Structure formats: C-alpha cells, structure tokens
C-alpha cells in the first residue's frame, strides 16, 4: 500500500493566490516565448465560479444559480479526473474545460456579470495576470517583456520549491520560512516593476476593478461524482445516492480490508460516525478489492462486522466507483459539503509518522457541519 499525505491538485506556485490546484498559461502558440509552459496559472474560473461569495459578487439571480450548477456538472467530472494527468495533458484539458465553461456561462450571464467575472479572474492570479493574452494585449506587453516576466516568475517558482523542500525536511521553522517567503514575493514584485512601463503599471488597476476578498471563497473543488451501481453490492446501509444526501456532510472512504494502512484509519472513520452522525455526517465505506480474499463477498461481509463498521458500506467489485473518482490508492477519504462539492481529501494513513491528519480532517468536518444547508 502507498503512504501519502493529503494530496491536492498538482501544486502551482502562484504566490498571489495559493489555491493548490493545477493550471495553465493560455499563451499564443505563435509567440516566441516557448518557455511560457514552465510557468502555470491556476484554473481560476473553474475554481471560483462554484462559490457563494463569487455568486454574490456577480449578483446572480435565483434563476441563474441552477444554470451555473448545470454548467459545472458538464465540466466537473472531467476536471476531477484531470488531476491524474501528466502536466502537458493536464494543461490541454484545463484549457479545454475553461473554454467550455466560459462559453456556457456566456449564454446566461449578463454583459456586466461577464465583465466582473473577468476582473475577478485577473485578480485571482495576481501579478501573473500579465501572462494572460487579454491582459498582455490590453497593456501592449511586448514579446521581450513577456520573456522577462516568465523569467521572474520561474525564478519565484524555483525559490518557493526550494523553500517548501527545506520546510518539509525540517530545516526551517515557521517564522523563518515566512520571512523567506515574504522576501521571495518582494523580489518578484520588484522584478515586475522593473519590467513594466509606467503606463502599463497604471493600466493594471483598470483591468481588475474593485478589489475582491478571496479569503471568503470556500468552494474551489469539483462536485463529487455520483455513486455508481455497476458491479456494486451494498453490504449495509444502502443503496445510497449522493444527490439524496444534499444538506448532509458526507465522508467517502475507499479501502481494502486486508490493507494495513486502511486498517489504521478504520477507528477514525468509526469515531466520525459516532461523534457526528446525529449532526448530519454520513460516512460511506467503499471496499474496492485488491487481493483475492477481498474479492470474496462473504469475507468482505465478515470483515465489516469484525471491523465494527456501523455506517453504510458497499463492495466495488467492478471498480466502477474507484474509476469515476479517479482513485489511485488505498486508503483514500473525501469530504463532501452540504451542496455536494468536494472540500478536502486525504490519501494514505491520516496520522502517518506523526502527521495530525485525522485532526485536520475532523476540523474540516466540524466546519462543513456548521455551514448553512442549501
């Protein structure tokens, strides 16, 4: 079995907004700046459009909100699975999904709403908005300037990656790492100031509009995939559909009963059920077999009893749920909010080598339970 900390989308190092999801640079293929691909922008439209704070900023009507949800349902399954792609394929897929989503939104958002949404996208990527084609065109950024900007951003990424490595290896404490991060950010800002003309710097504020507080944004991950029925046997508590659990917080965990790493997480899942079920948490176990014994329905049923599971459990014999979730390892657990959006996940033992993963997940469960129901 594989040990892992909680994994988010492939990390990109846009210091202006640290949303841990992969991204792309939407660059002109005719451009001479071929190395633009080494600097990535987060897919901020995909991320932000699902959040209530953004909906309020756009003044969405009650009739528009379901239309946004329908647009997300068309792109989120592909977006969720895209996290497993290699960088080049990921970039292509995210560009395609962003284009599709923008086109769908344009069918029902007003011109003013689309304008403000574009401003929010630019704000979300911070200084790196200058690598967007629309911003570069508006500011008349030259090819040479773009090359210089990419060099500055690349240097930032390398410095942040080095800093993250030092922190993970325990070579830096929190205060010193923050001091170094502030220094890296300052160097990037100064580098940009040195590249842009006064006219271009003045033009930036006109492209972003009134500042928006992105700390209010909570939902940045896709809608959770619906439960599949192909090759599925519900051991207890089912069948269930996530659509029928709106208004509840759901924890979906994939396991194999002979997996020692999975077994070490079992007490946590059972404790969540015991502590939070009466407050609206639903824990669902998905037993996806790895060994021949784990393919034996009777042994799976016996293991559910032996391990003391008191929550719904299904056997995913055909891997239909495993596949639609794009799962890659045992154990994995996903937290889904009351509106059906994935909010956090963890792969591997939650308390592996002293990591306080279970505590972090429990804190997220508490937060999600405290949110208003849809």
mmCIF file of C-alpha atoms in Angstrom:
data_model
loop_
_atom_site.group_PDB
_atom_site.id
_atom_site.type_symbol
_atom_site.label_atom_id
_atom_site.label_comp_id
_atom_site.label_asym_id
_atom_site.label_seq_id
_atom_site.Cartn_x
_atom_site.Cartn_y
_atom_site.Cartn_z
ATOM 1 C CA UNK A 1 0.000 0.000 0.000
ATOM 2 C CA UNK A 2 1.076 3.583 -0.593
ATOM 3 C CA UNK A 3 1.564 6.115 2.148
ATOM 4 C CA UNK A 4 0.773 9.716 1.336
ATOM 5 C CA UNK A 5 -0.108 12.977 2.919
ATOM 6 C CA UNK A 6 -3.268 14.689 1.798
ATOM 7 C CA UNK A 7 -2.795 15.371 -1.890
ATOM 8 C CA UNK A 8 -4.327 18.353 -3.594
ATOM 9 C CA UNK A 9 -4.167 19.210 -7.290
ATOM 10 C CA UNK A 10 -0.593 19.349 -8.693
ATOM 11 C CA UNK A 11 0.796 22.332 -6.827
ATOM 12 C CA UNK A 12 1.418 25.544 -8.734
ATOM 13 C CA UNK A 13 3.353 28.350 -7.181
ATOM 14 C CA UNK A 14 1.333 31.464 -7.907
ATOM 15 C CA UNK A 15 2.175 33.415 -4.782
ATOM 16 C CA UNK A 16 -0.627 35.932 -5.244
ATOM 17 C CA UNK A 17 -3.290 33.313 -4.505
ATOM 18 C CA UNK A 18 -2.216 29.937 -3.175
ATOM 19 C CA UNK A 19 -5.015 27.751 -4.445
ATOM 20 C CA UNK A 20 -3.473 24.266 -4.662
ATOM 21 C CA UNK A 21 -4.836 23.192 -7.993
ATOM 22 C CA UNK A 22 -3.026 22.771 -11.282
ATOM 23 C CA UNK A 23 -3.220 25.291 -14.082
ATOM 24 C CA UNK A 24 -2.082 26.536 -17.429
ATOM 25 C CA UNK A 25 -0.839 29.578 -19.229
ATOM 26 C CA UNK A 26 -3.214 30.466 -22.043
ATOM 27 C CA UNK A 27 -0.488 31.535 -24.427
ATOM 28 C CA UNK A 28 -0.406 32.408 -28.093
ATOM 29 C CA UNK A 29 1.095 29.364 -29.907
ATOM 30 C CA UNK A 30 2.649 31.792 -32.392
ATOM 31 C CA UNK A 31 4.542 33.515 -29.570
ATOM 32 C CA UNK A 32 8.304 33.332 -29.430
ATOM 33 C CA UNK A 33 8.076 32.732 -25.669
ATOM 34 C CA UNK A 34 8.060 28.955 -25.923
ATOM 35 C CA UNK A 35 9.072 28.586 -22.298
ATOM 36 C CA UNK A 36 5.778 30.043 -21.079
ATOM 37 C CA UNK A 37 4.688 26.481 -20.280
ATOM 38 C CA UNK A 38 7.085 26.368 -17.344
ATOM 39 C CA UNK A 39 5.000 28.993 -15.526
ATOM 40 C CA UNK A 40 1.458 27.891 -14.791
ATOM 41 C CA UNK A 41 -1.659 29.775 -13.833
ATOM 42 C CA UNK A 42 -4.383 28.188 -11.711
ATOM 43 C CA UNK A 43 -7.682 27.443 -13.492
ATOM 44 C CA UNK A 44 -9.342 30.210 -11.522
ATOM 45 C CA UNK A 45 -12.615 30.282 -13.480
ATOM 46 C CA UNK A 46 -13.190 26.605 -12.755
ATOM 47 C CA UNK A 47 -12.340 27.214 -9.120
ATOM 48 C CA UNK A 48 -14.181 30.388 -8.213
ATOM 49 C CA UNK A 49 -17.477 30.161 -10.094
ATOM 50 C CA UNK A 50 -18.837 27.499 -7.702
ATOM 51 C CA UNK A 51 -18.576 29.628 -4.578
ATOM 52 C CA UNK A 52 -21.396 31.570 -2.932
ATOM 53 C CA UNK A 53 -19.200 34.627 -2.290
ATOM 54 C CA UNK A 54 -18.493 34.903 -6.012
ATOM 55 C CA UNK A 55 -22.187 34.415 -6.791
ATOM 56 C CA UNK A 56 -22.997 37.362 -4.540
ATOM 57 C CA UNK A 57 -20.247 39.462 -6.124
ATOM 58 C CA UNK A 58 -21.755 38.772 -9.550
ATOM 59 C CA UNK A 59 -25.280 39.461 -8.283
ATOM 60 C CA UNK A 60 -26.522 36.154 -9.637
ATOM 61 C CA UNK A 61 -30.274 35.820 -9.722
ATOM 62 C CA UNK A 62 -32.066 32.824 -8.221
ATOM 63 C CA UNK A 63 -32.722 31.554 -11.743
ATOM 64 C CA UNK A 64 -29.043 31.869 -12.721
ATOM 65 C CA UNK A 65 -27.681 29.806 -9.811
ATOM 66 C CA UNK A 66 -29.108 26.495 -11.099
ATOM 67 C CA UNK A 67 -27.698 27.345 -14.514
ATOM 68 C CA UNK A 68 -24.231 27.731 -13.008
ATOM 69 C CA UNK A 69 -24.663 24.344 -11.323
ATOM 70 C CA UNK A 70 -25.708 22.761 -14.613
ATOM 71 C CA UNK A 71 -22.641 24.220 -16.320
ATOM 72 C CA UNK A 72 -20.432 22.775 -13.575
ATOM 73 C CA UNK A 73 -21.996 19.344 -13.945
ATOM 74 C CA UNK A 74 -20.881 19.368 -17.563
ATOM 75 C CA UNK A 75 -17.204 20.024 -16.789
ATOM 76 C CA UNK A 76 -16.533 18.795 -13.255
ATOM 77 C CA UNK A 77 -16.302 15.042 -13.973
ATOM 78 C CA UNK A 78 -13.503 15.662 -16.474
ATOM 79 C CA UNK A 79 -11.858 18.247 -14.240
ATOM 80 C CA UNK A 80 -11.802 15.860 -11.281
ATOM 81 C CA UNK A 81 -10.180 13.082 -13.301
ATOM 82 C CA UNK A 82 -7.704 15.533 -14.881
ATOM 83 C CA UNK A 83 -5.724 15.676 -11.648
ATOM 84 C CA UNK A 84 -4.156 12.346 -12.596
ATOM 85 C CA UNK A 85 -2.863 13.596 -15.958
ATOM 86 C CA UNK A 86 0.724 14.431 -16.800
ATOM 87 C CA UNK A 87 1.476 18.189 -16.897
ATOM 88 C CA UNK A 88 1.236 18.640 -20.666
ATOM 89 C CA UNK A 89 -2.025 16.703 -20.915
ATOM 90 C CA UNK A 90 -3.351 18.474 -17.825
ATOM 91 C CA UNK A 91 -2.664 21.862 -19.391
ATOM 92 C CA UNK A 92 -4.546 20.921 -22.554
ATOM 93 C CA UNK A 93 -7.518 19.520 -20.634
ATOM 94 C CA UNK A 94 -7.822 22.508 -18.317
ATOM 95 C CA UNK A 95 -7.717 24.919 -21.222
ATOM 96 C CA UNK A 96 -10.480 22.946 -22.927
ATOM 97 C CA UNK A 97 -12.608 22.817 -19.774
ATOM 98 C CA UNK A 98 -12.138 26.518 -19.054
ATOM 99 C CA UNK A 99 -13.165 27.410 -22.606
ATOM 100 C CA UNK A 100 -16.241 25.167 -22.400
ATOM 101 C CA UNK A 101 -17.280 26.609 -19.053
ATOM 102 C CA UNK A 102 -16.782 30.202 -20.189
ATOM 103 C CA UNK A 103 -18.928 29.563 -23.281
ATOM 104 C CA UNK A 104 -21.700 28.025 -21.173
ATOM 105 C CA UNK A 105 -21.657 30.899 -18.701
ATOM 106 C CA UNK A 106 -21.850 33.422 -21.535
ATOM 107 C CA UNK A 107 -25.259 32.025 -22.539
ATOM 108 C CA UNK A 108 -26.938 33.330 -19.389
ATOM 109 C CA UNK A 109 -24.651 35.848 -17.647
ATOM 110 C CA UNK A 110 -25.228 39.497 -18.463
ATOM 111 C CA UNK A 111 -22.501 41.582 -20.054
ATOM 112 C CA UNK A 112 -21.834 43.300 -16.730
ATOM 113 C CA UNK A 113 -21.604 39.952 -14.931
ATOM 114 C CA UNK A 114 -19.150 38.614 -17.507
ATOM 115 C CA UNK A 115 -17.039 41.762 -17.227
ATOM 116 C CA UNK A 116 -16.849 41.489 -13.440
ATOM 117 C CA UNK A 117 -16.076 37.775 -13.638
ATOM 118 C CA UNK A 118 -13.146 38.529 -15.939
ATOM 119 C CA UNK A 119 -11.902 41.112 -13.448
ATOM 120 C CA UNK A 120 -12.073 38.508 -10.678
ATOM 121 C CA UNK A 121 -10.112 36.036 -12.787
ATOM 122 C CA UNK A 122 -7.373 38.612 -13.257
ATOM 123 C CA UNK A 123 -7.298 39.461 -9.566
ATOM 124 C CA UNK A 124 -7.139 35.790 -8.626
ATOM 125 C CA UNK A 125 -3.857 35.198 -10.443
ATOM 126 C CA UNK A 126 -2.347 38.420 -9.138
ATOM 127 C CA UNK A 127 0.791 39.664 -10.845
ATOM 128 C CA UNK A 128 0.729 36.724 -13.233
ATOM 129 C CA UNK A 129 -2.338 38.105 -14.935
ATOM 130 C CA UNK A 130 0.152 39.678 -17.355
ATOM 131 C CA UNK A 131 0.690 36.245 -18.881
ATOM 132 C CA UNK A 132 -2.972 36.142 -19.880
ATOM 133 C CA UNK A 133 -3.459 37.013 -23.527
ATOM 134 C CA UNK A 134 -6.237 39.538 -22.838
ATOM 135 C CA UNK A 135 -4.141 41.443 -20.296
ATOM 136 C CA UNK A 136 -0.987 41.338 -22.420
ATOM 137 C CA UNK A 137 -2.953 42.737 -25.349
ATOM 138 C CA UNK A 138 -4.613 45.467 -23.272
ATOM 139 C CA UNK A 139 -1.258 46.582 -21.843
ATOM 140 C CA UNK A 140 0.631 46.103 -25.117
ATOM 141 C CA UNK A 141 3.147 43.814 -23.443
ATOM 142 C CA UNK A 142 5.982 43.095 -25.866
ATOM 143 C CA UNK A 143 7.433 39.664 -26.579
ATOM 144 C CA UNK A 144 10.629 40.684 -24.840
ATOM 145 C CA UNK A 145 8.697 41.820 -21.762
ATOM 146 C CA UNK A 146 6.826 38.517 -21.653
ATOM 147 C CA UNK A 147 10.088 36.615 -21.762
ATOM 148 C CA UNK A 148 11.402 38.756 -18.907
ATOM 149 C CA UNK A 149 8.208 38.226 -16.905
ATOM 150 C CA UNK A 150 8.405 34.469 -17.367
ATOM 151 C CA UNK A 151 11.991 34.549 -16.138
ATOM 152 C CA UNK A 152 10.913 36.415 -12.990
ATOM 153 C CA UNK A 153 8.025 34.047 -12.297
ATOM 154 C CA UNK A 154 10.181 30.990 -12.968
ATOM 155 C CA UNK A 155 12.760 32.235 -10.500
ATOM 156 C CA UNK A 156 9.994 32.692 -7.930
ATOM 157 C CA UNK A 157 8.740 29.153 -8.513
ATOM 158 C CA UNK A 158 12.209 27.705 -8.085
ATOM 159 C CA UNK A 159 12.763 29.683 -4.885
ATOM 160 C CA UNK A 160 9.404 28.635 -3.441
ATOM 161 C CA UNK A 161 10.022 24.988 -4.351
ATOM 162 C CA UNK A 162 13.376 25.128 -2.577
ATOM 163 C CA UNK A 163 11.754 26.774 0.438
ATOM 164 C CA UNK A 164 8.999 24.142 0.569
ATOM 165 C CA UNK A 165 11.612 21.396 0.491
ATOM 166 C CA UNK A 166 13.525 22.999 3.347
ATOM 167 C CA UNK A 167 10.338 23.295 5.401
ATOM 168 C CA UNK A 168 9.288 19.693 4.710
ATOM 169 C CA UNK A 169 12.731 18.466 5.788
ATOM 170 C CA UNK A 170 12.541 20.452 8.997
ATOM 171 C CA UNK A 171 15.395 22.769 8.075
ATOM 172 C CA UNK A 172 13.352 25.942 8.688
ATOM 173 C CA UNK A 173 10.897 26.943 11.389
ATOM 174 C CA UNK A 174 7.623 28.700 10.598
ATOM 175 C CA UNK A 175 8.772 32.252 11.321
ATOM 176 C CA UNK A 176 11.919 31.979 9.219
ATOM 177 C CA UNK A 177 10.085 30.323 6.344
ATOM 178 C CA UNK A 178 7.511 33.148 6.334
ATOM 179 C CA UNK A 179 10.330 35.689 6.323
ATOM 180 C CA UNK A 180 11.890 33.980 3.314
ATOM 181 C CA UNK A 181 8.524 33.776 1.546
ATOM 182 C CA UNK A 182 7.955 37.494 2.061
ATOM 183 C CA UNK A 183 11.404 38.131 0.598
ATOM 184 C CA UNK A 184 10.614 35.978 -2.457
ATOM 185 C CA UNK A 185 7.350 37.841 -3.032
ATOM 186 C CA UNK A 186 9.080 41.204 -2.683
ATOM 187 C CA UNK A 187 11.725 40.177 -5.213
ATOM 188 C CA UNK A 188 9.024 39.150 -7.688
ATOM 189 C CA UNK A 189 7.150 42.424 -7.263
ATOM 190 C CA UNK A 190 10.330 44.428 -7.780
ATOM 191 C CA UNK A 191 11.196 42.379 -10.848
ATOM 192 C CA UNK A 192 7.817 43.177 -12.374
ATOM 193 C CA UNK A 193 8.124 46.872 -11.539
ATOM 194 C CA UNK A 194 11.447 46.939 -13.350
ATOM 195 C CA UNK A 195 9.967 45.333 -16.474
ATOM 196 C CA UNK A 196 6.745 47.315 -16.937
ATOM 197 C CA UNK A 197 6.480 50.882 -18.138
ATOM 198 C CA UNK A 198 4.710 53.493 -16.005
ATOM 199 C CA UNK A 199 1.800 53.463 -18.430
ATOM 200 C CA UNK A 200 1.465 49.682 -18.180
ATOM 201 C CA UNK A 201 1.562 49.774 -14.375
ATOM 202 C CA UNK A 202 -1.168 52.400 -14.341
ATOM 203 C CA UNK A 203 -3.255 50.298 -16.713
ATOM 204 C CA UNK A 204 -3.241 47.267 -14.442
ATOM 205 C CA UNK A 205 -5.693 48.756 -11.950
ATOM 206 C CA UNK A 206 -8.203 49.448 -14.720
ATOM 207 C CA UNK A 207 -8.204 45.753 -15.676
ATOM 208 C CA UNK A 208 -9.020 44.368 -12.240
ATOM 209 C CA UNK A 209 -11.816 46.590 -10.970
ATOM 210 C CA UNK A 210 -12.683 46.898 -7.270
ATOM 211 C CA UNK A 211 -10.675 44.517 -5.068
ATOM 212 C CA UNK A 212 -12.356 41.269 -4.032
ATOM 213 C CA UNK A 213 -11.562 39.398 -0.819
ATOM 214 C CA UNK A 214 -10.689 35.884 -1.990
ATOM 215 C CA UNK A 215 -10.366 34.660 1.588
ATOM 216 C CA UNK A 216 -14.169 34.410 1.503
ATOM 217 C CA UNK A 217 -14.021 31.782 -1.233
ATOM 218 C CA UNK A 218 -14.562 28.306 0.242
ATOM 219 C CA UNK A 219 -15.514 26.063 -2.679
ATOM 220 C CA UNK A 220 -12.737 25.548 -5.227
ATOM 221 C CA UNK A 221 -13.014 21.805 -5.963
ATOM 222 C CA UNK A 222 -15.435 19.907 -8.237
ATOM 223 C CA UNK A 223 -18.794 18.400 -7.480
ATOM 224 C CA UNK A 224 -18.379 14.900 -6.067
ATOM 225 C CA UNK A 225 -19.001 12.072 -8.546
ATOM 226 C CA UNK A 226 -22.301 10.275 -8.048
ATOM 227 C CA UNK A 227 -22.280 6.759 -6.604
ATOM 228 C CA UNK A 228 -22.079 4.114 -9.338
ATOM 229 C CA UNK A 229 -24.120 0.889 -9.279
ATOM 230 C CA UNK A 230 -22.281 -1.289 -11.828
ATOM 231 C CA UNK A 231 -20.729 -4.306 -10.079
ATOM 232 C CA UNK A 232 -21.739 -2.898 -6.692
ATOM 233 C CA UNK A 233 -23.100 -4.848 -3.728
ATOM 234 C CA UNK A 234 -24.260 -2.861 -0.720
ATOM 235 C CA UNK A 235 -23.118 -4.697 2.390
ATOM 236 C CA UNK A 236 -25.169 -2.485 4.699
ATOM 237 C CA UNK A 237 -26.981 0.821 4.769
ATOM 238 C CA UNK A 238 -27.648 1.248 1.068
ATOM 239 C CA UNK A 239 -28.200 1.781 -1.724
ATOM 240 C CA UNK A 240 -27.448 5.493 -1.438
ATOM 241 C CA UNK A 241 -27.134 8.338 -3.896
ATOM 242 C CA UNK A 242 -25.162 11.475 -3.076
ATOM 243 C CA UNK A 243 -27.897 13.546 -4.709
ATOM 244 C CA UNK A 244 -30.264 12.300 -1.998
ATOM 245 C CA UNK A 245 -27.828 13.414 0.720
ATOM 246 C CA UNK A 246 -27.836 17.145 -0.081
ATOM 247 C CA UNK A 247 -27.932 19.053 3.181
ATOM 248 C CA UNK A 248 -25.654 16.496 4.842
ATOM 249 C CA UNK A 249 -21.878 16.289 5.017
ATOM 250 C CA UNK A 250 -20.525 13.079 3.505
ATOM 251 C CA UNK A 251 -17.228 11.266 4.081
ATOM 252 C CA UNK A 252 -16.478 8.689 1.383
ATOM 253 C CA UNK A 253 -13.550 6.392 2.100
ATOM 254 C CA UNK A 254 -12.024 3.788 -0.194
ATOM 255 C CA UNK A 255 -10.430 0.806 1.462
ATOM 256 C CA UNK A 256 -9.413 -2.846 1.129
ATOM 257 C CA UNK A 257 -9.993 -4.801 4.333
ATOM 258 C CA UNK A 258 -6.605 -6.549 4.323
ATOM 259 C CA UNK A 259 -4.694 -3.294 3.790
ATOM 260 C CA UNK A 260 -2.807 -2.468 6.991
ATOM 261 C CA UNK A 261 -2.732 1.247 6.159
ATOM 262 C CA UNK A 262 -6.505 1.166 5.699
ATOM 263 C CA UNK A 263 -6.955 -0.675 8.990
ATOM 264 C CA UNK A 264 -5.115 2.084 10.834
ATOM 265 C CA UNK A 265 -7.663 4.593 9.534
ATOM 266 C CA UNK A 266 -10.729 2.489 10.465
ATOM 267 C CA UNK A 267 -11.004 3.799 14.060
ATOM 268 C CA UNK A 268 -11.094 7.362 12.741
ATOM 269 C CA UNK A 269 -13.998 6.675 10.377
ATOM 270 C CA UNK A 270 -15.916 4.897 13.127
ATOM 271 C CA UNK A 271 -15.237 7.778 15.526
ATOM 272 C CA UNK A 272 -16.516 10.294 12.985
ATOM 273 C CA UNK A 273 -19.704 8.279 12.619
ATOM 274 C CA UNK A 274 -20.132 8.035 16.390
ATOM 275 C CA UNK A 275 -19.403 11.714 17.021
ATOM 276 C CA UNK A 276 -21.113 13.396 14.090
ATOM 277 C CA UNK A 277 -23.880 11.183 12.644
ATOM 278 C CA UNK A 278 -26.541 12.858 14.754
ATOM 279 C CA UNK A 279 -25.352 16.244 13.442
ATOM 280 C CA UNK A 280 -25.689 15.246 9.782
ATOM 281 C CA UNK A 281 -22.473 13.442 8.805
ATOM 282 C CA UNK A 282 -22.845 10.361 6.628
ATOM 283 C CA UNK A 283 -19.800 8.072 6.377
ATOM 284 C CA UNK A 284 -19.739 5.701 3.387
ATOM 285 C CA UNK A 285 -17.161 2.941 3.014
ATOM 286 C CA UNK A 286 -16.257 1.671 -0.452
ATOM 287 C CA UNK A 287 -14.422 -1.677 -0.364
ATOM 288 C CA UNK A 288 -12.531 -1.930 -3.611
ATOM 289 C CA UNK A 289 -10.676 -5.265 -3.664
ATOM 290 C CA UNK A 290 -7.002 -5.743 -4.303
ATOM 291 C CA UNK A 291 -6.415 -9.353 -3.192
ATOM 292 C CA UNK A 292 -8.409 -12.493 -3.986
ATOM 293 C CA UNK A 293 -9.754 -12.594 -0.421
ATOM 294 C CA UNK A 294 -11.013 -9.041 -0.822
ATOM 295 C CA UNK A 295 -12.971 -10.182 -3.882
ATOM 296 C CA UNK A 296 -14.857 -12.737 -1.801
ATOM 297 C CA UNK A 297 -18.178 -11.177 -0.812
ATOM 298 C CA UNK A 298 -18.564 -13.338 2.292
ATOM 299 C CA UNK A 299 -15.127 -12.356 3.563
ATOM 300 C CA UNK A 300 -15.886 -8.697 2.906
ATOM 301 C CA UNK A 301 -19.150 -9.012 4.847
ATOM 302 C CA UNK A 302 -17.381 -10.707 7.740
ATOM 303 C CA UNK A 303 -14.699 -8.015 7.780
ATOM 304 C CA UNK A 304 -17.338 -5.260 8.005
ATOM 305 C CA UNK A 305 -18.691 -6.910 11.144
ATOM 306 C CA UNK A 306 -15.243 -7.633 12.583
ATOM 307 C CA UNK A 307 -14.013 -4.078 11.995
ATOM 308 C CA UNK A 308 -17.100 -2.668 13.675
ATOM 309 C CA UNK A 309 -18.357 -0.528 10.800
ATOM 310 C CA UNK A 310 -21.721 0.958 11.746
ATOM 311 C CA UNK A 311 -22.080 3.093 8.627
ATOM 312 C CA UNK A 312 -23.094 2.271 5.028
ATOM 313 C CA UNK A 313 -20.591 0.098 3.136
ATOM 314 C CA UNK A 314 -20.537 -1.147 -0.435
ATOM 315 C CA UNK A 315 -18.322 -3.577 -2.296
ATOM 316 C CA UNK A 316 -16.995 -2.061 -5.513
ATOM 317 C CA UNK A 317 -16.175 -5.338 -7.273
ATOM 318 C CA UNK A 318 -16.047 -3.859 -10.781
ATOM 319 C CA UNK A 319 -14.143 -0.733 -9.662
ATOM 320 C CA UNK A 320 -16.891 1.472 -11.106
ATOM 321 C CA UNK A 321 -16.747 3.892 -8.180
ATOM 322 C CA UNK A 322 -12.969 3.679 -7.941
ATOM 323 C CA UNK A 323 -12.720 4.685 -11.592
ATOM 324 C CA UNK A 324 -15.237 7.530 -11.582
ATOM 325 C CA UNK A 325 -13.471 9.005 -8.559
ATOM 326 C CA UNK A 326 -10.112 8.629 -10.285
ATOM 327 C CA UNK A 327 -8.859 6.958 -7.126
ATOM 328 C CA UNK A 328 -5.276 5.694 -7.129
ATOM 329 C CA UNK A 329 -4.543 4.264 -3.704
ATOM 330 C CA UNK A 330 -5.838 2.677 -0.537
ATOM 331 C CA UNK A 331 -6.790 4.270 1.781
ATOM 332 C CA UNK A 332 -8.350 7.468 0.445
ATOM 333 C CA UNK A 333 -11.062 9.562 2.063
ATOM 334 C CA UNK A 334 -13.014 12.502 0.639
ATOM 335 C CA UNK A 335 -15.139 15.102 2.446
ATOM 336 C CA UNK A 336 -18.198 16.443 0.609
ATOM 337 C CA UNK A 337 -20.136 19.500 1.735
ATOM 338 C CA UNK A 338 -23.890 20.005 2.024
ATOM 339 C CA UNK A 339 -24.129 21.209 -1.564
ATOM 340 C CA UNK A 340 -22.279 18.194 -2.966
ATOM 341 C CA UNK A 341 -18.856 19.763 -3.542
ATOM 342 C CA UNK A 342 -15.584 18.070 -2.614
ATOM 343 C CA UNK A 343 -13.908 20.208 0.019
ATOM 344 C CA UNK A 344 -10.959 18.147 1.203
ATOM 345 C CA UNK A 345 -9.361 14.739 0.765
ATOM 346 C CA UNK A 346 -6.605 12.586 2.168
ATOM 347 C CA UNK A 347 -4.681 9.694 0.677
ATOM 348 C CA UNK A 348 -2.831 7.314 2.968
ATOM 349 C CA UNK A 349 -2.792 6.965 6.730
ATOM 350 C CA UNK A 350 -4.078 10.139 8.272
ATOM 351 C CA UNK A 351 -1.638 10.040 11.192
ATOM 352 C CA UNK A 352 1.349 8.715 9.245
ATOM 353 C CA UNK A 353 4.640 9.445 11.003
ATOM 354 C CA UNK A 354 3.178 11.961 13.417
ATOM 355 C CA UNK A 355 1.125 13.958 10.898
ATOM 356 C CA UNK A 356 -2.078 15.204 12.530
ATOM 357 C CA UNK A 357 -4.187 14.321 9.517
ATOM 358 C CA UNK A 358 -7.179 12.991 11.406
ATOM 359 C CA UNK A 359 -7.306 16.164 13.484
ATOM 360 C CA UNK A 360 -7.255 18.289 10.338
ATOM 361 C CA UNK A 361 -9.980 16.234 8.685
ATOM 362 C CA UNK A 362 -12.080 16.348 11.872
ATOM 363 C CA UNK A 363 -11.740 20.135 11.964
ATOM 364 C CA UNK A 364 -12.935 20.284 8.349
ATOM 365 C CA UNK A 365 -15.923 18.090 9.190
ATOM 366 C CA UNK A 366 -16.815 20.453 12.037
ATOM 367 C CA UNK A 367 -16.566 23.427 9.667
ATOM 368 C CA UNK A 368 -18.715 21.793 6.997
ATOM 369 C CA UNK A 369 -21.379 20.790 9.500
ATOM 370 C CA UNK A 370 -21.593 24.389 10.704
ATOM 371 C CA UNK A 371 -22.301 25.729 7.194
ATOM 372 C CA UNK A 372 -25.829 26.560 6.122
ATOM 373 C CA UNK A 373 -27.764 23.907 4.228
ATOM 374 C CA UNK A 374 -28.638 24.611 0.571
#
